[in-house]
Amino acid sequence: MLIKSVTKEEKLMLENKFGRVDLEEDENPRLRFQVGMLDRFDHCLSESEAEQLLTPQSNLKHEPYFLKVFREMYLLNKSEVYVFSKELLDPENFNFKLLRKHLNEKDYKILRSLVKNKEALLKIKDYEMLSFFVRFSINTICFSNFFFTRIGTAIIGNYDMSFPIYCLQEESFNESLRIAREHNLYIRR
């Protein structure tokens, strides 16, 4: 498992490049980024569509597509990604008794270890660990922000498998759009 604490220099680099690590708090991301929504649907769902289409079974069906998108972006980014998950700082964010019943043993142990270490910003050089954080965001267990620094792209974990994507350049946005389409997903503007 290649997961490391982030140095002060790396955190500063992320903040210089993306403005902040808690991008979900940025009130005006369009001032700095090309912004879209990585999603399984090509449009924003109406209330009735959401009731009908947003089901646990649908999440399971689409999870592999999201994992493929993240894997391709990870490889484009030279097999590293920075992950920010402020929920890891507080064990009270997790009902470990309930999670124990729903997670496999390996994922449960990883989560316990991460919460115990109390570090919200991590550098990951292992796809298995990246997929752990992606799956946890997809299943709303623990949301994370994913920073692909070499390609100038950040993806924000969010509800309903609808993840904001921020790209520093139009070229990065178009590449992300191509990757999403290739894996049966959409990026809406």
Coordinates of C-alpha atoms in Angstrom, one line a residue:
M1 CA 0.0 0.0 0.0
L2 CA 1.7 3.2 -1.2
I3 CA 0.1 6.0 0.8
K4 CA 2.1 8.8 2.3
S5 CA 1.7 11.9 4.4
V6 CA 2.0 15.1 2.4
T7 CA 4.9 17.4 3.0
K8 CA 4.4 21.1 3.6
E9 CA 5.9 21.7 0.2
E10 CA 3.4 19.4 -1.5
K11 CA 0.5 21.0 0.3
L12 CA 1.7 24.5 -0.7
M13 CA 2.1 23.2 -4.3
L14 CA -1.6 22.0 -4.2
E15 CA -2.8 25.3 -2.7
N16 CA -0.9 27.3 -5.3
K17 CA -2.1 25.2 -8.2
F18 CA -5.8 24.7 -7.1
G19 CA -6.3 27.6 -4.6
R20 CA -7.2 25.3 -1.7
V21 CA -7.6 21.6 -0.9
D22 CA -11.2 21.9 0.3
L23 CA -12.4 22.8 -3.1
E24 CA -16.0 21.9 -2.2
E25 CA -16.0 25.1 -0.2
D26 CA -14.9 27.3 -3.1
E27 CA -17.9 29.6 -3.8
N28 CA -16.8 30.6 -7.3
P29 CA -14.8 27.8 -8.9
R30 CA -15.6 29.0 -12.4
L31 CA -13.3 32.0 -11.9
R32 CA -10.4 29.6 -11.8
F33 CA -11.4 26.4 -13.5
Q34 CA -13.3 24.8 -16.3
V35 CA -16.1 23.2 -14.3
G36 CA -18.3 20.2 -15.1
M37 CA -20.2 17.4 -13.4
L38 CA -18.9 13.8 -13.8
D39 CA -22.1 11.8 -13.8
R40 CA -23.8 8.7 -15.0
F41 CA -26.6 10.8 -16.5
D42 CA -26.3 13.3 -19.4
H43 CA -28.7 15.8 -17.7
C44 CA -29.7 17.0 -14.2
L45 CA -32.4 14.7 -13.0
S46 CA -35.9 15.9 -12.1
E47 CA -37.2 14.9 -8.7
S48 CA -39.3 12.1 -10.2
E49 CA -36.4 10.8 -12.3
A50 CA -34.1 10.9 -9.2
E51 CA -36.6 8.9 -7.1
Q52 CA -36.8 6.3 -9.9
L53 CA -33.2 6.1 -11.0
L54 CA -31.0 6.8 -7.9
T55 CA -31.0 3.4 -6.3
P56 CA -28.3 1.2 -4.6
Q57 CA -28.5 -1.2 -7.5
S58 CA -27.8 1.7 -9.9
N59 CA -24.8 2.6 -7.9
L60 CA -23.4 -0.9 -8.1
K61 CA -24.0 -1.0 -11.8
H62 CA -22.2 2.3 -12.4
E63 CA -19.4 2.0 -9.9
P64 CA -17.1 0.1 -12.3
Y65 CA -17.4 3.0 -14.9
F66 CA -16.3 5.5 -12.3
L67 CA -13.4 3.3 -11.2
K68 CA -12.2 3.0 -14.8
V69 CA -12.3 6.8 -15.3
F70 CA -10.3 7.3 -12.1
R71 CA -7.9 4.7 -13.1
E72 CA -7.3 6.2 -16.5
M73 CA -6.8 9.7 -15.0
Y74 CA -4.4 8.2 -12.4
L75 CA -2.3 6.6 -15.1
L76 CA -2.3 9.9 -17.1
N77 CA -1.1 11.5 -13.9
K78 CA 1.9 9.2 -13.7
S79 CA 0.4 6.9 -11.1
E80 CA -0.1 9.3 -8.3
V81 CA -2.9 11.3 -6.9
Y82 CA -3.4 13.5 -3.8
V83 CA -6.5 12.9 -1.8
F84 CA -8.1 15.2 0.7
S85 CA -10.7 13.8 3.0
K86 CA -11.4 16.0 6.0
E87 CA -13.9 13.4 7.4
L88 CA -10.9 11.3 8.3
L89 CA -9.9 13.8 11.0
D90 CA -12.9 12.9 13.2
P91 CA -13.7 9.3 14.2
E92 CA -17.2 10.5 15.1
N93 CA -17.9 10.8 11.4
F94 CA -18.1 7.0 11.2
N95 CA -20.4 4.5 12.7
F96 CA -17.8 1.7 12.9
K97 CA -20.3 -0.8 14.3
L98 CA -22.5 -0.4 11.3
L99 CA -19.7 -0.2 8.8
R100 CA -18.2 -3.4 10.2
K101 CA -21.4 -5.2 9.0
H102 CA -21.3 -3.6 5.5
L103 CA -17.6 -3.5 4.6
N104 CA -15.2 -6.3 3.8
E105 CA -12.5 -6.9 6.4
K106 CA -9.8 -5.3 4.3
D107 CA -11.7 -2.0 3.7
Y108 CA -12.7 -1.9 7.3
K109 CA -9.1 -2.2 8.5
I110 CA -7.9 0.4 6.0
L111 CA -10.6 2.9 7.2
R112 CA -9.8 2.3 10.9
S113 CA -6.1 2.9 10.2
L114 CA -6.7 6.1 8.2
V115 CA -9.0 7.5 10.9
K116 CA -6.5 6.6 13.6
N117 CA -3.7 8.4 11.8
K118 CA -5.8 11.6 11.6
E119 CA -4.4 12.9 8.4
A120 CA -6.8 14.5 5.9
L121 CA -4.3 15.1 3.0
L122 CA -2.6 12.1 1.5
K123 CA -0.4 11.2 -1.5
I124 CA -1.4 7.9 -3.1
K125 CA 0.8 5.9 -5.5
D126 CA -1.3 2.8 -5.5
Y127 CA -4.4 2.2 -7.6
E128 CA -5.9 -0.1 -5.0
M129 CA -5.8 2.7 -2.4
L130 CA -7.2 5.2 -4.9
S131 CA -10.1 2.8 -5.7
F132 CA -10.8 2.5 -1.9
F133 CA -11.3 6.3 -1.7
V134 CA -13.3 6.4 -4.9
R135 CA -15.6 3.6 -3.8
F136 CA -16.1 5.3 -0.4
S137 CA -17.1 8.5 -2.2
I138 CA -19.4 6.7 -4.5
N139 CA -21.1 5.0 -1.6
T140 CA -21.3 8.2 0.5
I141 CA -19.2 6.6 3.3
C142 CA -16.5 9.3 3.2
F143 CA -16.2 12.0 0.5
S144 CA -12.8 12.9 -0.8
N145 CA -11.3 15.4 -3.2
F146 CA -8.9 13.9 -5.8
F147 CA -6.1 16.0 -7.2
F148 CA -4.4 15.0 -10.4
T149 CA -1.7 17.6 -10.4
R150 CA 0.2 16.7 -13.6
I151 CA -3.0 17.0 -15.7
G152 CA -4.4 19.9 -13.7
T153 CA -7.7 18.3 -12.7
A154 CA -9.5 17.8 -9.4
I155 CA -12.6 15.7 -8.8
I156 CA -14.8 16.2 -5.8
G157 CA -16.6 13.3 -4.2
N158 CA -20.3 14.1 -3.9
Y159 CA -23.7 12.6 -3.4
D160 CA -25.6 10.5 -6.0
M161 CA -22.4 9.7 -8.1
S162 CA -22.5 13.3 -9.4
F163 CA -18.9 14.5 -8.9
P164 CA -17.9 18.1 -9.7
I165 CA -14.7 18.2 -11.9
Y166 CA -12.5 21.2 -12.0
C167 CA -9.9 21.5 -14.7
L168 CA -7.3 24.3 -14.9
Q169 CA -7.2 24.3 -18.7
E170 CA -9.7 23.6 -21.4
E171 CA -7.4 21.0 -22.8
S172 CA -7.6 19.0 -19.5
F173 CA -11.4 19.4 -19.5
N174 CA -11.7 18.0 -23.0
E175 CA -9.4 15.1 -22.1
S176 CA -11.6 14.4 -19.1
L177 CA -14.7 14.5 -21.3
R178 CA -13.1 12.0 -23.7
I179 CA -12.2 9.6 -20.8
A180 CA -15.7 9.9 -19.3
R181 CA -17.4 9.2 -22.6
E182 CA -15.1 6.2 -23.2
H183 CA -16.3 4.7 -20.0
N184 CA -20.1 5.3 -20.4
L185 CA -20.2 8.4 -18.2
Y186 CA -20.9 12.1 -18.9
I187 CA -19.5 15.5 -17.9
R188 CA -22.1 18.1 -17.9
R189 CA -21.2 21.8 -17.9

